[in-house]
Coordinates of N, CA and C in Angstrom, one line a residue:
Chain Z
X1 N -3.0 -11.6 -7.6 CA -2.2 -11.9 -6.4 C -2.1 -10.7 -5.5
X2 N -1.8 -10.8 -3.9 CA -1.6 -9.5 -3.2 C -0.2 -9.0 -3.4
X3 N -0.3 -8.1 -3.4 CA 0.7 -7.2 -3.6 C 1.4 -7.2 -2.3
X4 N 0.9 -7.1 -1.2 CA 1.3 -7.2 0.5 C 0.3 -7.9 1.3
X5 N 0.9 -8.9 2.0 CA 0.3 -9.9 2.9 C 0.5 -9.8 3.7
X6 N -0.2 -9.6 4.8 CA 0.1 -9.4 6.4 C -1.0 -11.0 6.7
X7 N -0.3 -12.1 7.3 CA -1.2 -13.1 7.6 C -1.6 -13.0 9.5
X8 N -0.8 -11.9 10.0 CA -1.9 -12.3 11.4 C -3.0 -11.1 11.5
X9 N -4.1 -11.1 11.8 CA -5.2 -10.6 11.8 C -5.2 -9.7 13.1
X10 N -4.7 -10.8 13.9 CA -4.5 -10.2 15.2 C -3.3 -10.8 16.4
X11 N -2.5 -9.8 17.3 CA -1.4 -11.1 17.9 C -1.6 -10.4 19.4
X12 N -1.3 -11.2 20.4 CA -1.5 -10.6 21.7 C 0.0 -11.0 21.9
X13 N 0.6 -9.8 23.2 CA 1.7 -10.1 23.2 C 2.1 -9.4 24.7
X14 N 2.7 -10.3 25.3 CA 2.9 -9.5 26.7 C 4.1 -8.6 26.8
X15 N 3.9 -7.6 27.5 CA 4.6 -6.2 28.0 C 5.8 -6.9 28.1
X16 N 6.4 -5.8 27.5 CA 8.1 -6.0 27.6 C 8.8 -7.3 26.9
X17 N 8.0 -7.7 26.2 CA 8.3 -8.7 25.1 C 8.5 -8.3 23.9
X18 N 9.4 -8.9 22.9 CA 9.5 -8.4 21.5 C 8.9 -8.4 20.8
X19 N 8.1 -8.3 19.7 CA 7.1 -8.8 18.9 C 7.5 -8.7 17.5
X20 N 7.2 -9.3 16.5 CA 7.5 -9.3 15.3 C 6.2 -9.5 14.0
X21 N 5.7 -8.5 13.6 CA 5.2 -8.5 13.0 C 5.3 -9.1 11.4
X22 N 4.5 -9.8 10.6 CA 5.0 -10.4 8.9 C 4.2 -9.6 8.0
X23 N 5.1 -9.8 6.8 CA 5.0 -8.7 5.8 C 5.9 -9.3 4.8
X24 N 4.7 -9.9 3.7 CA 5.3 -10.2 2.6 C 4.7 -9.6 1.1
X25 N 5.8 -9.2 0.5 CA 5.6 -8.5 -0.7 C 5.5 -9.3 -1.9
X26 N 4.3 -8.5 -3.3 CA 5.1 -9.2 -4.4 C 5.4 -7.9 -5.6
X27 N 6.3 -7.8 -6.2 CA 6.5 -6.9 -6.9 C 7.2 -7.4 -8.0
X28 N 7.5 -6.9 -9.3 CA 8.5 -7.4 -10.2 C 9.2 -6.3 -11.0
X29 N 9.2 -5.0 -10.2 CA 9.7 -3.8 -10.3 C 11.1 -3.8 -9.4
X30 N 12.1 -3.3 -9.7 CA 13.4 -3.7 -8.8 C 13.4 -2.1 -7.7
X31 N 12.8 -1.5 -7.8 CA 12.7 0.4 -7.2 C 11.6 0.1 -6.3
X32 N 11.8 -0.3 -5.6 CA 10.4 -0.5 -4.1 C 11.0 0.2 -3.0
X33 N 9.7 0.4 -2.5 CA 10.0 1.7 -1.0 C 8.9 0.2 -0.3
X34 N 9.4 0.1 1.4 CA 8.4 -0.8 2.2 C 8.3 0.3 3.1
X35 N 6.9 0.4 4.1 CA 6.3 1.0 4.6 C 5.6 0.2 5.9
X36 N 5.8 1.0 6.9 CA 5.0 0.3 8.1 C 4.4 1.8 8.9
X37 N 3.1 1.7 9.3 CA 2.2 2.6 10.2 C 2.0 2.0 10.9
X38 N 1.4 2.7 12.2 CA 1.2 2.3 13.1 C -0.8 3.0 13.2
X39 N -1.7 2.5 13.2 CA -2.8 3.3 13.5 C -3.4 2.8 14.9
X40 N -3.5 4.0 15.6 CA -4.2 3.7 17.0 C -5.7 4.0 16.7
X41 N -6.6 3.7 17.9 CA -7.6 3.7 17.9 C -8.0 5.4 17.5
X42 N -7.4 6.4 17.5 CA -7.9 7.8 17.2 C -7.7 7.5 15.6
X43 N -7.8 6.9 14.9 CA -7.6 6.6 13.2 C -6.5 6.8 12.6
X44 N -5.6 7.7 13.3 CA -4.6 8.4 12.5 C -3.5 7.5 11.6
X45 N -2.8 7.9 10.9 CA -1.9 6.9 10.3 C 0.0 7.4 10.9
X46 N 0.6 6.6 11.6 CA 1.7 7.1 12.1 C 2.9 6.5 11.3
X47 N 3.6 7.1 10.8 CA 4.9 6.6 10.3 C 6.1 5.9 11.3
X48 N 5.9 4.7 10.9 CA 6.9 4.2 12.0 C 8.8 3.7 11.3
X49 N 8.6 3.2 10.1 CA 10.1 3.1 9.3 C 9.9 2.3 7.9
X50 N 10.8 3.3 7.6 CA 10.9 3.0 5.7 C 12.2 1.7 5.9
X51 N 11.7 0.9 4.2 CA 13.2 0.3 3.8 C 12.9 0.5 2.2
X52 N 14.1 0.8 1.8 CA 14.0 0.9 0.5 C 15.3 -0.6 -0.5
X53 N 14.2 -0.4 -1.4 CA 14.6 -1.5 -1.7 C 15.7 -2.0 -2.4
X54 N 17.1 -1.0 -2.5 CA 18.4 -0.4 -2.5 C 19.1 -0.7 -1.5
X55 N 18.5 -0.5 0.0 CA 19.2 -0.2 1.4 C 19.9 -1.2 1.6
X56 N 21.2 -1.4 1.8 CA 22.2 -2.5 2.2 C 21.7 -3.2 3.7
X57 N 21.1 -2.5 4.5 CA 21.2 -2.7 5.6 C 19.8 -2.3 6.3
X58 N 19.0 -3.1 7.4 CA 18.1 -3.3 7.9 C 17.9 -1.5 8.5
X59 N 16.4 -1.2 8.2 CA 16.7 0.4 8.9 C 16.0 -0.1 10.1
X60 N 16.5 0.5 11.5 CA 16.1 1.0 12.3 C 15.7 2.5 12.7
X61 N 14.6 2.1 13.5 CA 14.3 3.4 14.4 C 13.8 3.3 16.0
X62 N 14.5 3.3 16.6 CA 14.5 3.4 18.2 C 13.8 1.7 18.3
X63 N 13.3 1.8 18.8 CA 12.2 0.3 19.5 C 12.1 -0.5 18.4
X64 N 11.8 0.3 16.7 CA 11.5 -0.4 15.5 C 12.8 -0.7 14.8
X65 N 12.5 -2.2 14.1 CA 13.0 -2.4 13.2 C 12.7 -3.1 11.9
X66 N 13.3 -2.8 11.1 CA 12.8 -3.6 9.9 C 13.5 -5.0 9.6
X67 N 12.9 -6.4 9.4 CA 13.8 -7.2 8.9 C 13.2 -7.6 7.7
X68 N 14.6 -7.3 7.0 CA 14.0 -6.9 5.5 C 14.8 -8.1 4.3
X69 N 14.1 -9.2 4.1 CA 15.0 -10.1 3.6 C 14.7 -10.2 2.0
X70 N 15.1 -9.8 0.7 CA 14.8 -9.6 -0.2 C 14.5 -10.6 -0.9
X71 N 15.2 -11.5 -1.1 CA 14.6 -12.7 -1.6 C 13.7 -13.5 -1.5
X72 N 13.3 -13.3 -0.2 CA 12.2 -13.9 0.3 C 10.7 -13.1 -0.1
X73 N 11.3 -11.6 -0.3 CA 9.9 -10.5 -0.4 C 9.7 -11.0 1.1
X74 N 10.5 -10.6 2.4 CA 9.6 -10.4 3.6 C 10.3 -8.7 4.1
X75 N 9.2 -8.7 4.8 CA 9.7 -7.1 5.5 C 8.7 -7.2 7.0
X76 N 9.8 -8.0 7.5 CA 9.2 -8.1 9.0 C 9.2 -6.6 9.9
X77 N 8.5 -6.3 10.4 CA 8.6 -5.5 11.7 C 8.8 -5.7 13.0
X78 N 10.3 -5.5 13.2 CA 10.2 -6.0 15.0 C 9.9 -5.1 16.3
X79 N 9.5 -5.2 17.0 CA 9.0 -4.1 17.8 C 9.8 -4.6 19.2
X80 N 10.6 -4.1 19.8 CA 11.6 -4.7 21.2 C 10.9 -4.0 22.1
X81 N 11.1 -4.9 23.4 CA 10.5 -4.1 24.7 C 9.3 -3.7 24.5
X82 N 8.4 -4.7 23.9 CA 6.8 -3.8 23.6 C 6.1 -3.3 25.1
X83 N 5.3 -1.9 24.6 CA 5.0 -1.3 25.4 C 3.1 -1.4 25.8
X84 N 2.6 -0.8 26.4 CA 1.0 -1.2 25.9 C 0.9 0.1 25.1
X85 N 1.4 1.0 25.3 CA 1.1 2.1 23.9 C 1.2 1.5 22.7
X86 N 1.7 0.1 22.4 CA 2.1 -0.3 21.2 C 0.9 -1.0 20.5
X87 N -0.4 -1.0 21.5 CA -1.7 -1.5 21.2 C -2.2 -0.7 20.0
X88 N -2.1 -1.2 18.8 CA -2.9 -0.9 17.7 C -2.8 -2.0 16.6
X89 N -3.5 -0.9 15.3 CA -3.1 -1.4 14.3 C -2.0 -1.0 13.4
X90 N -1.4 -2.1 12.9 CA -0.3 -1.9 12.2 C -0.3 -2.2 10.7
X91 N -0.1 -1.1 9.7 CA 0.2 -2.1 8.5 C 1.4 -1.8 7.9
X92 N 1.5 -2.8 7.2 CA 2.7 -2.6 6.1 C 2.2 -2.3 4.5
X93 N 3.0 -1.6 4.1 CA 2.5 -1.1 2.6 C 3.8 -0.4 2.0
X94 N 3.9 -0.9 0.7 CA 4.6 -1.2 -0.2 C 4.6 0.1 -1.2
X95 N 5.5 1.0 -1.8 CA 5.2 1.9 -2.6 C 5.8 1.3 -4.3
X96 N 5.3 2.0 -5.2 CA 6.3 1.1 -6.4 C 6.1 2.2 -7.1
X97 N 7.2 2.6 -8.4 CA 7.0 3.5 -9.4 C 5.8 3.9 -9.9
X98 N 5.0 4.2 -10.4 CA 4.3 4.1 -11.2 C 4.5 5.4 -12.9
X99 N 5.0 5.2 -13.0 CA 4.8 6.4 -14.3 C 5.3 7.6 -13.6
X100 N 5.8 7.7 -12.9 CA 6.2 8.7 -12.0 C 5.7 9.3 -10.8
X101 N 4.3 8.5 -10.6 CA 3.4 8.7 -10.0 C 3.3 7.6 -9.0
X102 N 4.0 7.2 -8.2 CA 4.4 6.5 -7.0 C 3.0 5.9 -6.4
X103 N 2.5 4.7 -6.1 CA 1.3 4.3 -5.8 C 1.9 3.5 -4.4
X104 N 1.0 4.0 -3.5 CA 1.2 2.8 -2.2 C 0.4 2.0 -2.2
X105 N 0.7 0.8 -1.5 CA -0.5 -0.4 -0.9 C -0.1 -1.1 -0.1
X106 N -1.5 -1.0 0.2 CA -1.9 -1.4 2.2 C -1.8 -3.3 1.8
X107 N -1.0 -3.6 3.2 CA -1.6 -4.5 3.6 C -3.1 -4.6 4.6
X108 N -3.5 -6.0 4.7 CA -4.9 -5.7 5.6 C -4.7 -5.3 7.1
X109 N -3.3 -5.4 7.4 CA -3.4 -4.9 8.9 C -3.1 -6.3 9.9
X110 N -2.6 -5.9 10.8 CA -2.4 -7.1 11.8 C -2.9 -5.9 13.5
X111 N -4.0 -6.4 14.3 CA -4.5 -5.7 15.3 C -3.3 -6.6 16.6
X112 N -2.3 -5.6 16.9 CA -1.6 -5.7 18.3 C -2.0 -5.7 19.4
X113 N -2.2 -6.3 19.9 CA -2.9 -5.8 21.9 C -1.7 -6.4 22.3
X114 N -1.0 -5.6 23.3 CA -0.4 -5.6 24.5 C -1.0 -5.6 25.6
X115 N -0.6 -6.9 26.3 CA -1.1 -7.4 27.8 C -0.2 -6.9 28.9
X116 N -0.5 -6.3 30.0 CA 0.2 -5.9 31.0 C 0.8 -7.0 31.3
Chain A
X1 N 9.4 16.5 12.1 CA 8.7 15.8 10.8 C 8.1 16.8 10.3
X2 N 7.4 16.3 8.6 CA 6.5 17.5 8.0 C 5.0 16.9 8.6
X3 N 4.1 17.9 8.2 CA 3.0 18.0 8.8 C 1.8 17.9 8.0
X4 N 1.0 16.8 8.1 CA -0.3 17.0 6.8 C -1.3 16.9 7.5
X5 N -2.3 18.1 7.1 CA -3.8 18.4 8.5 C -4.9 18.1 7.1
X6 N -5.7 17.5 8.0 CA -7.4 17.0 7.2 C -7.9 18.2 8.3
X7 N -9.2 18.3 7.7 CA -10.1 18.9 8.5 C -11.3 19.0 7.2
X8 N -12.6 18.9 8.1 CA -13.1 18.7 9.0 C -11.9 17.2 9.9
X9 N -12.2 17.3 11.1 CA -11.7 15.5 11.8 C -13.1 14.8 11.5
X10 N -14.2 15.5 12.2 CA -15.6 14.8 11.9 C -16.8 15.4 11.6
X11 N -17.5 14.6 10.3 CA -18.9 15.6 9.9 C -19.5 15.1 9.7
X12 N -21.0 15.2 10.5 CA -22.3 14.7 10.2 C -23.0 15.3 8.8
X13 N -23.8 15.1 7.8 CA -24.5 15.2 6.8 C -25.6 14.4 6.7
X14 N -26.5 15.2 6.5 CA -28.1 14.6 5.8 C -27.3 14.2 4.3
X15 N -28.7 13.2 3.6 CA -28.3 12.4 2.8 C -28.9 13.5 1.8
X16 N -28.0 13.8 0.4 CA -27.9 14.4 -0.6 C -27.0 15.8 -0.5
X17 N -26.1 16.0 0.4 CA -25.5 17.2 0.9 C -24.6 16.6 0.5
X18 N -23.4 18.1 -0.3 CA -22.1 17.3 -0.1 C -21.1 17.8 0.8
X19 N -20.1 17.1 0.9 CA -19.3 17.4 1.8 C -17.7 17.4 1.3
X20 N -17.3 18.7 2.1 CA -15.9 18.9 1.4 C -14.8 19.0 3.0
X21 N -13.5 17.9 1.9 CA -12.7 17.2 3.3 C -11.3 18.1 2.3
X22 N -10.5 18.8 3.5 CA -9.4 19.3 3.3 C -8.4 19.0 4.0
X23 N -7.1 18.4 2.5 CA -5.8 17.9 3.1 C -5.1 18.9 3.0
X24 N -4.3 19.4 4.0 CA -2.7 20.3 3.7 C -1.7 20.0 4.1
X25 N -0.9 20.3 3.2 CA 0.8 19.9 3.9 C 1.3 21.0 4.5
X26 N 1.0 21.2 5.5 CA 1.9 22.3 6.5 C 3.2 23.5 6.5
X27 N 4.0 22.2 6.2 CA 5.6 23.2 6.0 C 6.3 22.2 5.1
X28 N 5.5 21.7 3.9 CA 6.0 21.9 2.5 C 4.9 21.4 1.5
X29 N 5.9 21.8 0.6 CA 4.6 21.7 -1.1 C 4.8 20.1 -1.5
X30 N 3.8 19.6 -2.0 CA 3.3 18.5 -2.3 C 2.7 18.5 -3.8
X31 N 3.2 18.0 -4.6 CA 3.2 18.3 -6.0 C 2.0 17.2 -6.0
X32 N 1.8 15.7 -5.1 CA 1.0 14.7 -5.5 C 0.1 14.8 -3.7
X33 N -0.7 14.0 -3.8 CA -0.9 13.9 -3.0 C -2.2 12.7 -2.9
X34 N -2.3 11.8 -2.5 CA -3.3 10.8 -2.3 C -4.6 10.9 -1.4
X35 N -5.7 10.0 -1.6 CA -7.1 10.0 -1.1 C -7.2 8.7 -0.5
X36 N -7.1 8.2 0.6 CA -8.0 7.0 1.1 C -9.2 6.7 1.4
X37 N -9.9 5.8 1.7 CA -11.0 5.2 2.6 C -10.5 4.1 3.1
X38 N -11.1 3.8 4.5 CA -10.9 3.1 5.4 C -12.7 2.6 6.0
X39 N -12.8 1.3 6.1 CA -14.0 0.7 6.3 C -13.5 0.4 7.8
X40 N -14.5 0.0 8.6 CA -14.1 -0.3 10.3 C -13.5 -1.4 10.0
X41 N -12.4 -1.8 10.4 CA -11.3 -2.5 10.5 C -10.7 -3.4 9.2
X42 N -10.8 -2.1 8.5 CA -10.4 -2.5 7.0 C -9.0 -2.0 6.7
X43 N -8.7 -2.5 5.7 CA -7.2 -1.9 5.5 C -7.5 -0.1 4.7
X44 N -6.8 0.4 4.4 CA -6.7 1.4 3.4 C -7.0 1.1 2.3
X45 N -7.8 1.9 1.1 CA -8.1 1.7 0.1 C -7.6 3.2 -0.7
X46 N -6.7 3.5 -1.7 CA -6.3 3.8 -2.6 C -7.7 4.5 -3.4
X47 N -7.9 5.8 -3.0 CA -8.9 5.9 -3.7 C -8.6 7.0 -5.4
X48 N -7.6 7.5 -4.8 CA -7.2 8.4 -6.0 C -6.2 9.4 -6.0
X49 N -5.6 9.5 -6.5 CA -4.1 10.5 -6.6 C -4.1 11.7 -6.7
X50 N -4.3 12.7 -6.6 CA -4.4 14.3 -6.6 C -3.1 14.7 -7.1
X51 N -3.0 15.5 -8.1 CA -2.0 15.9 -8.8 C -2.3 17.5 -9.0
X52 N -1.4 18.2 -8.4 CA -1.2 19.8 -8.8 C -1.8 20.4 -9.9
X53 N -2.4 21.3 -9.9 CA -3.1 21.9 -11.9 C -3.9 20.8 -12.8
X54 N -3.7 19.5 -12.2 CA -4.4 18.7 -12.9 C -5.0 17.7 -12.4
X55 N -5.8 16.9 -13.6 CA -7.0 16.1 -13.0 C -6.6 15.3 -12.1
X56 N -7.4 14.5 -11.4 CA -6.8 13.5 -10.3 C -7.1 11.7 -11.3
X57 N -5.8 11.5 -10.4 CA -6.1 9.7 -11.2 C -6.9 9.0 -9.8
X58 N -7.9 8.1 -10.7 CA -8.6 7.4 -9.9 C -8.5 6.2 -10.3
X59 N -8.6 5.3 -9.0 CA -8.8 3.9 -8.9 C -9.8 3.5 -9.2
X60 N -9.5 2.0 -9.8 CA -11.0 1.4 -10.5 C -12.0 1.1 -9.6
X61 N -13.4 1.4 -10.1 CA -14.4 1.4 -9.3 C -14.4 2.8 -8.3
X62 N -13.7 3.0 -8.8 CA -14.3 4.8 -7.7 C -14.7 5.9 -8.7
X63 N -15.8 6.0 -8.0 CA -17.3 7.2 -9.2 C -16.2 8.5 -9.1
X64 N -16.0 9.3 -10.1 CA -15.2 10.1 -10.4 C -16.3 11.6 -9.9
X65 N -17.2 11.4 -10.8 CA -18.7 12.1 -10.3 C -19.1 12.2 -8.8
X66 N -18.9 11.0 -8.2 CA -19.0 11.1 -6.7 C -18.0 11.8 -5.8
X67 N -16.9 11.3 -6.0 CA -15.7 12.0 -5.4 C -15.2 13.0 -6.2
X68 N -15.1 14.0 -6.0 CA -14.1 15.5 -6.6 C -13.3 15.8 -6.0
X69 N -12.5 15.5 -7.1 CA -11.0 15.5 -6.2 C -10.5 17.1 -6.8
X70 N -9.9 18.1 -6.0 CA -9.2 19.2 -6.5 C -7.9 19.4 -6.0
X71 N -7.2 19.8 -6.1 CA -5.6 19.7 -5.9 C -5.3 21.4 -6.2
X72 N -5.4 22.8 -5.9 CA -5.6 23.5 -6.5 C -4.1 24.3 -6.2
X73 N -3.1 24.2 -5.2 CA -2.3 24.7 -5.0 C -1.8 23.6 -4.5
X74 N 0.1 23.7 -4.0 CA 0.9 22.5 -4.1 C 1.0 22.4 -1.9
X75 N 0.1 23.2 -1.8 CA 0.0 22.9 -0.2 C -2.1 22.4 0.2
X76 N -2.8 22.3 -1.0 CA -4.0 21.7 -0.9 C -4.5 21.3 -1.8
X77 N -5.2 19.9 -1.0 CA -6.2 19.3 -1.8 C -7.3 18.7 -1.1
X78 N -8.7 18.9 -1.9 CA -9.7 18.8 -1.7 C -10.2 17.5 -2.0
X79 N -11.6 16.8 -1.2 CA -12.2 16.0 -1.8 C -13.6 16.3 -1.4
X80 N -14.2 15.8 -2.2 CA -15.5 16.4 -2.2 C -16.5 15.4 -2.5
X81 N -17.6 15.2 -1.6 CA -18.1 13.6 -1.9 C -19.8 14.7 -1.6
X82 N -19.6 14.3 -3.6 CA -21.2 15.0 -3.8 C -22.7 14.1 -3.1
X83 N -23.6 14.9 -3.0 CA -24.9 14.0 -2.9 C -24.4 12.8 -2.0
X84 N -24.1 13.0 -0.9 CA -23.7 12.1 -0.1 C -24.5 11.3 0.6
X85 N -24.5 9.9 0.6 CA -25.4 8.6 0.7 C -25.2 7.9 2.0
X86 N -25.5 7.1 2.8 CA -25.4 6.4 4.0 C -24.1 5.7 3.7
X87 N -24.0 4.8 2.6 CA -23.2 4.0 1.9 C -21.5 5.1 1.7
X88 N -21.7 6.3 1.7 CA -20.5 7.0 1.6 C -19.8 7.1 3.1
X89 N -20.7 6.8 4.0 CA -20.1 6.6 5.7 C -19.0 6.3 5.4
X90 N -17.5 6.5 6.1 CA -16.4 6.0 6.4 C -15.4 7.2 6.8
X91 N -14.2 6.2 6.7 CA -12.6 7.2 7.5 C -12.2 7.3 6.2
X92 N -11.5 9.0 5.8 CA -11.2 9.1 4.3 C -9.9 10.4 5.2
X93 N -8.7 9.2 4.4 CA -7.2 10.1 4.9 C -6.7 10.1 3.6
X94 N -6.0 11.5 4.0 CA -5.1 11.9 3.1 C -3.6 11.5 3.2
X95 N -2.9 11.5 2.3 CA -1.3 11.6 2.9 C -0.6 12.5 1.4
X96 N 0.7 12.8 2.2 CA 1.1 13.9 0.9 C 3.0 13.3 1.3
X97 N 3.9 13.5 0.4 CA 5.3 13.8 0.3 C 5.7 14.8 0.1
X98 N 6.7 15.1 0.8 CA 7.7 16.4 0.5 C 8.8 16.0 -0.8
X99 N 8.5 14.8 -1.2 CA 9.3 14.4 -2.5 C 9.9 12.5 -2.3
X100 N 10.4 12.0 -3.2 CA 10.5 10.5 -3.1 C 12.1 10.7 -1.9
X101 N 12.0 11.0 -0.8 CA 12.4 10.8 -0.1 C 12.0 9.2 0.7
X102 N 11.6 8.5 0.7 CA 11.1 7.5 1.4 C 10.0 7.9 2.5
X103 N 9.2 8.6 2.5 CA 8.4 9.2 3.7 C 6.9 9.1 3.2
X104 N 6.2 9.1 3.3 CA 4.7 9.0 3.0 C 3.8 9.5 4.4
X105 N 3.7 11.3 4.3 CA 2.6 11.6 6.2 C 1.5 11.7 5.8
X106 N 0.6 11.2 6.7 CA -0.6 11.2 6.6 C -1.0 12.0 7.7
X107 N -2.3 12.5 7.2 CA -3.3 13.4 8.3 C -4.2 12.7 8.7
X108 N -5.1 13.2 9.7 CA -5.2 12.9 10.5 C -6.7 11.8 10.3
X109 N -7.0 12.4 9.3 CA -8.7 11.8 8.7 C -9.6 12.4 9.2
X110 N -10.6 11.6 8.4 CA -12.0 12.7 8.8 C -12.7 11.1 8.7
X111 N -13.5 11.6 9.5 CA -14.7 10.5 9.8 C -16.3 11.2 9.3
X112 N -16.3 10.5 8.4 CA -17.7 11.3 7.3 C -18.9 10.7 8.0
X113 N -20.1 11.0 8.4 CA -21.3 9.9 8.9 C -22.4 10.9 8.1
X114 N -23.0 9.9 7.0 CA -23.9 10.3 6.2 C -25.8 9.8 6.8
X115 N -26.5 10.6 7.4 CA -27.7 10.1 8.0 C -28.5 9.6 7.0

């Protein structure tokens, strides 16, 4: 089974609209970290916001949020007032214990384009 | 934020050369540190764990002999992709922690192109 499922491949979304990205987990470890980047066309990998799987409360960061519903294993990404800088790829990825040795994993990515 | 630099960003190679890609963490020590590949519009692939003083864990199906992984100090690690093949083409990022703080930074990558 995937460990992280991102099912849109790709979403178009007009400027200044919200967007919400999906992200669903499977784990059977109760110590999970969730993870979202942002990769633009220069490759890089950008940190956009953690949830950990403890956190009482949805983390935000400025424009980002996380909706993080545990029962379900989802950890949506919402992005408010999307911008066209918000044109990329996005993934979510999941960290879990390992032996002490903490392993991440990628979802496949969902490709953002913002439309003026 | 902390800071983790790749470098080379991009390197051409003839085929049977190897090539050595360097991750640092900037302004802190990194006891672990990870290896990606990335295929054109692929997800990340987990290539192997770099561990301080010691060997690196690798993921299944990654040639241990092909990739050398070195970790030699808690501010770098190396990868090194011997006899390098057309088939070794790709984006290969690193990322490092300042500790289980919830953070995972990645650098910047390197874009390997094997002729």
């Amino acid at each position: 089974a995937q460990k992280i499922t991102q099912t849109q491949p790709g979403m178009f979304v007009q400027e200044k609209e919200a967007v919400t990205l999906d992200c669903t987990y499977d784990t059977s470890d109760p110590s999970y970290g969730l993870f979202w980047y942002k990769q633009p066309s220069s490759g890089e990998m950008i940190f956009l916001i953690y949830q950990g799987s403890y956190d009482q409360q949805n983390a935000t960061e400025g424009r980002y949020s996380l909706n993080f519903q545990k029962a379900r294993k989802s950890a949506n990404l919402v992005i408010s007032a999307s911008q066209l800088g918000d044109s990329a790829m996005y993934f979510c990825a999941m960290r879990e214990p390992n032996f002490g040795n903490e392993k991440l994993t990628f979802g496949t990515g969902t490709r953002l384009t913002i439309i003026p | 934020g902390a800071v983790v630099s790749q470098h080379p960003s991009r390197v051409i190679c003839k085929s049977g050369t190897s090539v050595k890609i360097e991750c640092r963490s900037l302004d802190f020590q990194a006891t672990t540190m990870f290896w990606y590949r990335q295929f054109p519009k692929k997800s990340l692939m987990l290539m192997a764990t770099s561990n301080e003083g010691s060997k690196a864990t690798y993921e299944q199906g990654v040639e241990k002999d092909k990739f050398l992984i070195n970790h030699a100090s808690l501010t770098l690690s190396t990868l090194t992709v011997t006899s390098a093949q057309p088939e070794d083409s790709s984006f290969y990022i690193c990322s490092a922690s300042p500790g289980f703080t919830g953070e995972l930074f990645f650098g910047e990558g390197s874009r390997l192109t094997v002729l």
